[in-house]
Amino acid sequence: MTYQRKKSGSGPYAHFAVMPVVMIAGALTCAPASAIDGDTFTPYVTYGVYYDANLLRLPEPAAQSDRWTRAAVGIRMDKELGRQRITADLSANQSNYDNFGQYDNDGKDLLANWKWALGNQFSGNVGTSYSDDLTPFDDYKGLERSMRIQQKNYVDGSWRFHPSWQLNAAYNRFDLRYDTQAQNPSERKLDMTDIGIDYLAKSGNKIGLVARHIEGDYPYADINSYEQNELKGKVDWQLTGKTYLQFLGGWAKREYASNPQRDSSVPSARLTAYWKATGKTAFSLGVWRELGATDDLAANYARNQGVSLGSTWDATSKISVDGLILTEKRDYNGVAVIAGIAPSNRDDRYNNAVIGLTYKPTLHWRIRASVYRTTLDSNVASATYKTNGALLTTRYEF
């Protein structure tokens, strides 16, 4: 028997918006060490041991713990050809669970980007990303293994037609699919097109405007297919030598051809501040209010409001400590998707906290340990859960 909780992340790439703390910690762990000068290809290996007190994200007392290991091999590429730069990262991994052996899996990941430049006026990127990994248990709870395949192809470019002005354009294609069902209603294809203009101050700061059009296609649940138009202002501003601000905010309008009563038009914004308090200590603060995606047939969308606070401390040249606290409130809009289903009045409060330590014995080798706590409090009893976990990982680059 399978139970799948509907996603409520924000934006067109909703499943990336709010990662569980264990995934954030894992991403920090796998961050590459500084490339050695002259290196074009850098092979690496990683190994980690993980523990979670409530692997399937179930309400108490149904929680069950597990321990698992994950090993990976990969290779990074970083090559400059004149003003062009090509980077890539290809890896394969294997995970094995102690108790839930049915979730054992082999995964793979690819990142590739060509950062191009033509003269002094034109520049941009062409790239792709691909991942084939176990579906996070926050999104899927089932006794059978579910692998999630994600692929993103993109191209963007800028034309600096004046020392103080720049035109921008971008196109992204995102595909999400699963291997557990031949026709999974959560599978989607998103096409996103951006056009915009930036004012470039002599100080290096930037103010701009971006218009975005999104076409969301759900091949096996056409009732969820939509078109979305956004108009947002953006700011990248160095307030002081130690403080930097990023802002993106404006209006988003989503329309559903199959069910116009689901149409929505709401403001959304995200502000992020970075503060380099000392030479060894830094903080980041994020605040957002955004339109979240949902596949729930009893709700049109989720309005997500959240705050996050992160910090890093370089205790020594080899030891660093980091922490993250995140809280997000998700209010589900009470418009039913189809007749016969009562509108949702669901409200969630999602909390994450993690603290980790990274030790770098050599330039090529790093070790990381971290602990985390994740909770989801909801007025839907079956969605409520809490868990604690820990991980110990190592990475070596040749």
GROMACS .gro file of C-alpha atoms in nm:
model
  398
    1MET     CA    1   0.000   0.000   0.000
    2THR     CA    2   0.137   0.341  -0.096
    3TYR     CA    3   0.079   0.686   0.049
    4GLN     CA    4   0.212   0.996  -0.125
    5ARG     CA    5   0.202   1.336   0.043
    6LYS     CA    6   0.151   1.620  -0.200
    7LYS     CA    7   0.437   1.861  -0.242
    8SER     CA    8   0.404   2.217  -0.125
    9GLY     CA    9   0.730   2.378  -0.223
   10SER     CA   10   0.732   2.716  -0.394
   11GLY     CA   11   0.792   2.825  -0.749
   12PRO     CA   12   0.823   2.627  -1.069
   13TYR     CA   13   1.088   2.399  -0.920
   14ALA     CA   14   0.884   2.333  -0.611
   15HIS     CA   15   1.056   2.016  -0.501
   16PHE     CA   16   1.384   2.209  -0.462
   17ALA     CA   17   1.241   2.490  -0.254
   18VAL     CA   18   1.254   2.347   0.096
   19MET     CA   19   1.488   2.049   0.129
   20PRO     CA   20   1.494   1.837   0.443
   21VAL     CA   21   1.783   1.928   0.669
   22VAL     CA   22   1.955   1.595   0.605
   23MET     CA   23   1.972   1.682   0.233
   24ILE     CA   24   2.106   2.030   0.307
   25ALA     CA   25   2.371   1.877   0.530
   26GLY     CA   26   2.454   1.626   0.263
   27ALA     CA   27   2.494   1.900   0.004
   28LEU     CA   28   2.733   2.085   0.233
   29THR     CA   29   2.927   1.765   0.283
   30CYS     CA   30   2.966   1.705  -0.088
   31ALA     CA   31   3.073   2.058  -0.171
   32PRO     CA   32   3.400   2.023  -0.364
   33ALA     CA   33   3.728   2.131  -0.219
   34SER     CA   34   3.915   2.410  -0.393
   35ALA     CA   35   4.054   2.292  -0.723
   36ILE     CA   36   4.430   2.258  -0.744
   37ASP     CA   37   4.587   2.508  -0.987
   38GLY     CA   38   4.637   2.343  -1.323
   39ASP     CA   39   4.392   2.059  -1.256
   40THR     CA   40   4.140   1.999  -1.534
   41PHE     CA   41   4.002   1.663  -1.423
   42THR     CA   42   3.962   1.575  -1.054
   43PRO     CA   43   3.841   1.224  -0.960
   44TYR     CA   44   3.687   1.182  -0.615
   45VAL     CA   45   3.526   0.927  -0.383
   46THR     CA   46   3.280   0.978  -0.097
   47TYR     CA   47   3.144   0.753   0.178
   48GLY     CA   48   2.886   0.825   0.446
   49VAL     CA   49   2.694   0.663   0.730
   50TYR     CA   50   2.346   0.804   0.804
   51TYR     CA   51   2.083   0.754   1.075
   52ASP     CA   52   1.722   0.875   1.090
   53ALA     CA   53   1.479   0.814   1.376
   54ASN     CA   54   1.169   0.835   1.153
   55LEU     CA   55   1.277   0.733   0.806
   56LEU     CA   56   0.929   0.727   0.648
   57ARG     CA   57   0.813   1.052   0.808
   58LEU     CA   58   0.516   0.890   0.983
   59PRO     CA   59   0.312   1.016   1.282
   60GLU     CA   60   0.401   0.871   1.621
   61PRO     CA   61   0.392   0.592   1.730
   62ALA     CA   62   0.439   0.451   1.378
   63ALA     CA   63   0.791   0.599   1.344
   64GLN     CA   64   1.064   0.352   1.248
   65SER     CA   65   1.435   0.424   1.245
   66ASP     CA   66   1.706   0.303   1.012
   67ARG     CA   67   2.075   0.334   0.935
   68TRP     CA   68   2.219   0.333   0.586
   69THR     CA   69   2.543   0.387   0.400
   70ARG     CA   70   2.611   0.572   0.077
   71ALA     CA   71   2.923   0.543  -0.140
   72ALA     CA   72   2.995   0.743  -0.453
   73VAL     CA   73   3.264   0.787  -0.716
   74GLY     CA   74   3.286   1.080  -0.951
   75ILE     CA   75   3.497   1.313  -1.156
   76ARG     CA   76   3.497   1.693  -1.183
   77MET     CA   77   3.610   1.895  -1.481
   78ASP     CA   78   3.707   2.262  -1.483
   79LYS     CA   79   3.865   2.396  -1.802
   80GLU     CA   80   3.918   2.751  -1.927
   81LEU     CA   81   3.957   2.811  -2.300
   82GLY     CA   82   4.031   3.177  -2.344
   83ARG     CA   83   3.727   3.358  -2.207
   84GLN     CA   84   3.516   3.041  -2.213
   85ARG     CA   85   3.488   2.811  -1.912
   86ILE     CA   86   3.357   2.455  -1.914
   87THR     CA   87   3.270   2.280  -1.587
   88ALA     CA   88   3.118   1.938  -1.526
   89ASP     CA   89   3.062   1.690  -1.244
   90LEU     CA   90   2.963   1.327  -1.309
   91SER     CA   91   2.909   1.076  -1.027
   92ALA     CA   92   2.747   0.742  -0.946
   93ASN     CA   93   2.635   0.635  -0.599
   94GLN     CA   94   2.505   0.332  -0.413
   95SER     CA   95   2.295   0.333  -0.094
   96ASN     CA   96   2.224   0.033   0.133
   97TYR     CA   97   1.975   0.028   0.423
   98ASP     CA   98   2.003  -0.193   0.732
   99ASN     CA   99   1.630  -0.254   0.794
  100PHE     CA  100   1.449  -0.127   0.484
  101GLY     CA  101   1.650  -0.320   0.229
  102GLN     CA  102   1.385  -0.262  -0.037
  103TYR     CA  103   1.510   0.098  -0.060
  104ASP     CA  104   1.865  -0.002  -0.160
  105ASN     CA  105   1.943   0.184  -0.479
  106ASP     CA  106   2.200   0.292  -0.735
  107GLY     CA  107   2.187   0.656  -0.838
  108LYS     CA  108   2.370   0.893  -1.068
  109ASP     CA  109   2.415   1.267  -1.106
  110LEU     CA  110   2.544   1.499  -1.378
  111LEU     CA  111   2.609   1.873  -1.386
  112ALA     CA  112   2.758   2.045  -1.690
  113ASN     CA  113   2.789   2.413  -1.783
  114TRP     CA  114   2.953   2.620  -2.055
  115LYS     CA  115   3.005   2.978  -1.941
  116TRP     CA  116   3.052   3.167  -2.266
  117ALA     CA  117   3.154   3.517  -2.361
  118LEU     CA  118   3.162   3.697  -2.697
  119GLY     CA  119   3.353   4.022  -2.696
  120ASN     CA  120   3.283   4.263  -2.412
  121GLN     CA  121   2.906   4.284  -2.463
  122PHE     CA  122   2.769   3.930  -2.480
  123SER     CA  123   2.790   3.653  -2.217
  124GLY     CA  124   2.583   3.370  -2.075
  125ASN     CA  125   2.554   3.000  -1.995
  126VAL     CA  126   2.445   2.676  -2.159
  127GLY     CA  127   2.406   2.372  -1.940
  128THR     CA  128   2.226   2.068  -1.815
  129SER     CA  129   2.169   1.880  -1.491
  130TYR     CA  130   2.044   1.525  -1.436
  131SER     CA  131   1.981   1.318  -1.124
  132ASP     CA  132   1.842   0.970  -1.065
  133ASP     CA  133   1.801   0.919  -0.691
  134LEU     CA  134   1.565   0.781  -0.428
  135THR     CA  135   1.250   0.992  -0.389
  136PRO     CA  136   1.271   1.179  -0.053
  137PHE     CA  137   1.046   1.028   0.212
  138ASP     CA  138   0.897   1.373   0.277
  139ASP     CA  139   0.736   1.336  -0.066
  140TYR     CA  140   0.672   0.962  -0.085
  141LYS     CA  141   0.583   0.699   0.174
  142GLY     CA  142   0.551   0.350   0.039
  143LEU     CA  143   0.679  -0.003   0.090
  144GLU     CA  144   0.821  -0.016  -0.261
  145ARG     CA  145   1.123   0.180  -0.377
  146SER     CA  146   1.057   0.497  -0.575
  147MET     CA  147   1.332   0.656  -0.785
  148ARG     CA  148   1.296   1.020  -0.889
  149ILE     CA  149   1.448   1.132  -1.219
  150GLN     CA  150   1.501   1.504  -1.271
  151GLN     CA  151   1.653   1.676  -1.573
  152LYS     CA  152   1.700   2.045  -1.645
  153ASN     CA  153   1.836   2.200  -1.966
  154TYR     CA  154   1.895   2.573  -1.983
  155VAL     CA  155   2.043   2.856  -2.186
  156ASP     CA  156   2.077   3.222  -2.090
  157GLY     CA  157   2.247   3.529  -2.226
  158SER     CA  158   2.309   3.896  -2.153
  159TRP     CA  159   2.379   4.188  -2.385
  160ARG     CA  160   2.554   4.484  -2.222
  161PHE     CA  161   2.452   4.742  -2.477
  162HIS     CA  162   2.556   5.034  -2.254
  163PRO     CA  163   2.806   5.061  -1.965
  164SER     CA  164   2.511   5.097  -1.726
  165TRP     CA  165   2.246   4.881  -1.893
  166GLN     CA  166   2.210   4.512  -1.974
  167LEU     CA  167   1.939   4.305  -2.145
  168ASN     CA  168   1.884   3.946  -2.031
  169ALA     CA  169   1.704   3.643  -2.173
  170ALA     CA  170   1.682   3.282  -2.055
  171TYR     CA  171   1.504   2.955  -2.127
  172ASN     CA  172   1.475   2.652  -1.895
  173ARG     CA  173   1.318   2.311  -1.957
  174PHE     CA  174   1.259   2.092  -1.652
  175ASP     CA  175   1.137   1.729  -1.654
  176LEU     CA  176   1.033   1.532  -1.345
  177ARG     CA  177   0.933   1.166  -1.354
  178TYR     CA  178   0.922   0.857  -1.131
  179ASP     CA  179   0.976   0.487  -1.191
  180THR     CA  180   0.707   0.355  -0.953
  181GLN     CA  181   0.409   0.404  -1.182
  182ALA     CA  182   0.370   0.399  -1.558
  183GLN     CA  183   0.146   0.705  -1.533
  184ASN     CA  184   0.234   0.899  -1.217
  185PRO     CA  185   0.008   1.208  -1.181
  186SER     CA  186   0.291   1.404  -1.016
  187GLU     CA  187   0.513   1.388  -1.324
  188ARG     CA  188   0.552   1.723  -1.496
  189LYS     CA  189   0.731   1.922  -1.763
  190LEU     CA  190   0.798   2.290  -1.708
  191ASP     CA  191   0.905   2.540  -1.972
  192MET     CA  192   1.020   2.875  -1.834
  193THR     CA  193   1.113   3.182  -2.040
  194ASP     CA  194   1.262   3.501  -1.893
  195ILE     CA  195   1.331   3.842  -2.038
  196GLY     CA  196   1.461   4.134  -1.836
  197ILE     CA  197   1.674   4.442  -1.805
  198ASP     CA  198   1.932   4.547  -1.544
  199TYR     CA  199   2.077   4.880  -1.440
  200LEU     CA  200   2.443   4.835  -1.348
  201ALA     CA  201   2.572   5.092  -1.104
  202LYS     CA  202   2.938   5.194  -1.109
  203SER     CA  203   2.966   5.050  -0.759
  204GLY     CA  204   2.893   4.704  -0.899
  205ASN     CA  205   2.539   4.694  -0.760
  206LYS     CA  206   2.248   4.590  -0.981
  207ILE     CA  207   1.876   4.674  -1.005
  208GLY     CA  208   1.654   4.506  -1.261
  209LEU     CA  209   1.315   4.391  -1.382
  210VAL     CA  210   1.230   4.041  -1.505
  211ALA     CA  211   0.919   3.907  -1.681
  212ARG     CA  212   0.869   3.530  -1.670
  213HIS     CA  213   0.632   3.293  -1.848
  214ILE     CA  214   0.589   2.934  -1.728
  215GLU     CA  215   0.401   2.651  -1.895
  216GLY     CA  216   0.343   2.358  -1.662
  217ASP     CA  217   0.238   2.034  -1.831
  218TYR     CA  218   0.119   1.734  -1.627
  219PRO     CA  219   0.092   1.457  -1.890
  220TYR     CA  220  -0.100   1.219  -1.659
  221ALA     CA  221  -0.304   1.480  -1.468
  222ASP     CA  222  -0.402   1.747  -1.718
  223ILE     CA  223  -0.624   1.914  -1.460
  224ASN     CA  224  -0.302   2.040  -1.295
  225SER     CA  225  -0.153   2.185  -1.616
  226TYR     CA  226  -0.123   2.563  -1.601
  227GLU     CA  227   0.030   2.881  -1.743
  228GLN     CA  228   0.191   3.134  -1.512
  229ASN     CA  229   0.308   3.490  -1.575
  230GLU     CA  230   0.527   3.686  -1.336
  231LEU     CA  231   0.663   4.039  -1.322
  232LYS     CA  232   0.926   4.094  -1.056
  233GLY     CA  233   1.187   4.344  -0.955
  234LYS     CA  234   1.531   4.229  -0.845
  235VAL     CA  235   1.810   4.391  -0.647
  236ASP     CA  236   2.170   4.278  -0.589
  237TRP     CA  237   2.322   4.535  -0.355
  238GLN     CA  238   2.645   4.555  -0.156
  239LEU     CA  239   2.535   4.774   0.134
  240THR     CA  240   2.876   4.777   0.303
  241GLY     CA  241   3.200   4.589   0.271
  242LYS     CA  242   3.049   4.318   0.492
  243THR     CA  243   2.677   4.325   0.406
  244TYR     CA  244   2.511   4.212   0.082
  245LEU     CA  245   2.140   4.200  -0.007
  246GLN     CA  246   1.946   4.009  -0.273
  247PHE     CA  247   1.577   4.070  -0.341
  248LEU     CA  248   1.331   3.926  -0.593
  249GLY     CA  249   0.966   4.020  -0.563
  250GLY     CA  250   0.652   4.113  -0.750
  251TRP     CA  251   0.335   3.950  -0.876
  252ALA     CA  252   0.252   3.605  -1.009
  253LYS     CA  253  -0.065   3.500  -1.191
  254ARG     CA  254  -0.144   3.133  -1.257
  255GLU     CA  255  -0.422   3.016  -1.491
  256TYR     CA  256  -0.566   2.666  -1.544
  257ALA     CA  257  -0.731   2.599  -1.881
  258SER     CA  258  -0.928   2.299  -1.751
  259ASN     CA  259  -1.061   2.468  -1.436
  260PRO     CA  260  -1.060   2.853  -1.432
  261GLN     CA  261  -1.185   2.868  -1.072
  262ARG     CA  262  -0.837   2.754  -0.968
  263ASP     CA  263  -0.678   3.067  -1.120
  264SER     CA  264  -0.478   3.268  -0.868
  265SER     CA  265  -0.299   3.601  -0.860
  266VAL     CA  266  -0.084   3.673  -0.556
  267PRO     CA  267   0.222   3.878  -0.455
  268SER     CA  268   0.544   3.691  -0.386
  269ALA     CA  269   0.888   3.800  -0.269
  270ARG     CA  270   1.214   3.669  -0.126
  271LEU     CA  271   1.483   3.869   0.053
  272THR     CA  272   1.824   3.730   0.145
  273ALA     CA  273   2.091   3.913   0.345
  274TYR     CA  274   2.455   3.809   0.388
  275TRP     CA  275   2.673   3.949   0.663
  276LYS     CA  276   3.044   3.880   0.700
  277ALA     CA  277   3.063   3.959   1.069
  278THR     CA  278   3.436   3.887   1.106
  279GLY     CA  279   3.711   3.731   0.901
  280LYS     CA  280   3.601   3.389   1.029
  281THR     CA  281   3.227   3.430   1.090
  282ALA     CA  282   2.940   3.484   0.846
  283PHE     CA  283   2.559   3.484   0.865
  284SER     CA  284   2.276   3.461   0.613
  285LEU     CA  285   1.912   3.555   0.668
  286GLY     CA  286   1.627   3.465   0.434
  287VAL     CA  287   1.266   3.586   0.444
  288TRP     CA  288   1.002   3.488   0.189
  289ARG     CA  289   0.633   3.490   0.103
  290GLU     CA  290   0.565   3.287  -0.209
  291LEU     CA  291   0.305   3.097  -0.406
  292GLY     CA  292   0.367   2.728  -0.348
  293ALA     CA  293   0.281   2.447  -0.587
  294THR     CA  294   0.051   2.166  -0.480
  295ASP     CA  295  -0.084   1.855  -0.653
  296ASP     CA  296  -0.350   1.814  -0.384
  297LEU     CA  297  -0.696   1.771  -0.535
  298ALA     CA  298  -0.848   1.948  -0.234
  299ALA     CA  299  -0.643   2.268  -0.265
  300ASN     CA  300  -0.550   2.516  -0.534
  301TYR     CA  301  -0.214   2.626  -0.396
  302ALA     CA  302  -0.019   2.678  -0.074
  303ARG     CA  303   0.090   3.023   0.038
  304ASN     CA  304   0.429   2.976   0.201
  305GLN     CA  305   0.583   3.222   0.446
  306GLY     CA  306   0.917   3.147   0.603
  307VAL     CA  307   1.240   3.257   0.766
  308SER     CA  308   1.582   3.093   0.766
  309LEU     CA  309   1.903   3.177   0.949
  310GLY     CA  310   2.237   3.022   0.862
  311SER     CA  311   2.585   3.073   0.998
  312THR     CA  312   2.942   2.954   0.945
  313TRP     CA  313   3.247   2.980   1.169
  314ASP     CA  314   3.600   2.896   1.057
  315ALA     CA  315   3.735   2.787   1.393
  316THR     CA  316   4.077   2.706   1.248
  317SER     CA  317   4.229   2.665   0.903
  318LYS     CA  318   4.114   2.300   0.909
  319ILE     CA  319   3.792   2.308   1.116
  320SER     CA  320   3.466   2.489   1.039
  321VAL     CA  321   3.127   2.484   1.210
  322ASP     CA  322   2.795   2.565   1.042
  323GLY     CA  323   2.432   2.583   1.146
  324LEU     CA  324   2.092   2.635   0.991
  325ILE     CA  325   1.747   2.707   1.134
  326LEU     CA  326   1.443   2.722   0.904
  327THR     CA  327   1.072   2.761   0.969
  328GLU     CA  328   0.794   2.784   0.712
  329LYS     CA  329   0.418   2.822   0.745
  330ARG     CA  330   0.209   2.673   0.463
  331ASP     CA  331  -0.152   2.784   0.428
  332TYR     CA  332  -0.345   2.583   0.169
  333ASN     CA  333  -0.599   2.766  -0.043
  334GLY     CA  334  -0.948   2.624   0.007
  335VAL     CA  335  -1.053   2.580  -0.355
  336ALA     CA  336  -1.122   2.219  -0.454
  337VAL     CA  337  -0.977   2.106  -0.784
  338ILE     CA  338  -1.269   1.886  -0.886
  339ALA     CA  339  -1.631   1.854  -0.781
  340GLY     CA  340  -1.712   1.613  -0.501
  341ILE     CA  341  -1.396   1.687  -0.299
  342ALA     CA  342  -1.426   1.917   0.001
  343PRO     CA  343  -1.194   2.221  -0.011
  344SER     CA  344  -0.880   2.190   0.200
  345ASN     CA  345  -0.832   2.389   0.519
  346ARG     CA  346  -0.489   2.239   0.580
  347ASP     CA  347  -0.223   2.443   0.761
  348ASP     CA  348   0.133   2.321   0.811
  349ARG     CA  349   0.430   2.443   1.011
  350TYR     CA  350   0.760   2.300   0.885
  351ASN     CA  351   1.079   2.333   1.096
  352ASN     CA  352   1.439   2.232   1.028
  353ALA     CA  353   1.751   2.270   1.239
  354VAL     CA  354   2.101   2.137   1.170
  355ILE     CA  355   2.447   2.186   1.312
  356GLY     CA  356   2.758   2.041   1.155
  357LEU     CA  357   3.134   2.029   1.178
  358THR     CA  358   3.375   1.987   0.887
  359TYR     CA  359   3.738   1.884   0.929
  360LYS     CA  360   3.989   1.912   0.643
  361PRO     CA  361   4.302   1.712   0.733
  362THR     CA  362   4.457   1.788   0.392
  363LEU     CA  363   4.377   1.993   0.084
  364HIS     CA  364   4.226   1.683  -0.081
  365TRP     CA  365   4.040   1.524   0.211
  366ARG     CA  366   3.746   1.636   0.422
  367ILE     CA  367   3.535   1.476   0.697
  368ARG     CA  368   3.196   1.599   0.813
  369ALA     CA  369   2.965   1.517   1.103
  370SER     CA  370   2.625   1.672   1.167
  371VAL     CA  371   2.299   1.627   1.356
  372TYR     CA  372   1.953   1.753   1.265
  373ARG     CA  373   1.592   1.775   1.380
  374THR     CA  374   1.292   1.805   1.146
  375THR     CA  375   0.926   1.850   1.238
  376LEU     CA  376   0.603   1.904   1.048
  377ASP     CA  377   0.300   2.011   1.254
  378SER     CA  378  -0.026   1.998   1.061
  379ASN     CA  379  -0.399   2.006   1.129
  380VAL     CA  380  -0.407   1.693   0.910
  381ALA     CA  381  -0.303   1.426   1.160
  382SER     CA  382  -0.163   1.184   0.900
  383ALA     CA  383   0.083   1.448   0.776
  384THR     CA  384   0.233   1.532   1.118
  385TYR     CA  385   0.576   1.391   1.205
  386LYS     CA  386   0.902   1.462   1.381
  387THR     CA  387   1.245   1.308   1.349
  388ASN     CA  388   1.609   1.338   1.455
  389GLY     CA  389   1.913   1.219   1.267
  390ALA     CA  390   2.289   1.223   1.225
  391LEU     CA  391   2.546   1.162   0.956
  392LEU     CA  392   2.919   1.107   0.923
  393THR     CA  393   3.069   1.144   0.576
  394THR     CA  394   3.408   1.173   0.413
  395ARG     CA  395   3.529   1.286   0.070
  396TYR     CA  396   3.868   1.249  -0.094
  397GLU     CA  397   3.976   1.420  -0.417
  398PHE     CA  398   4.271   1.276  -0.608
   0.00000   0.00000   0.00000
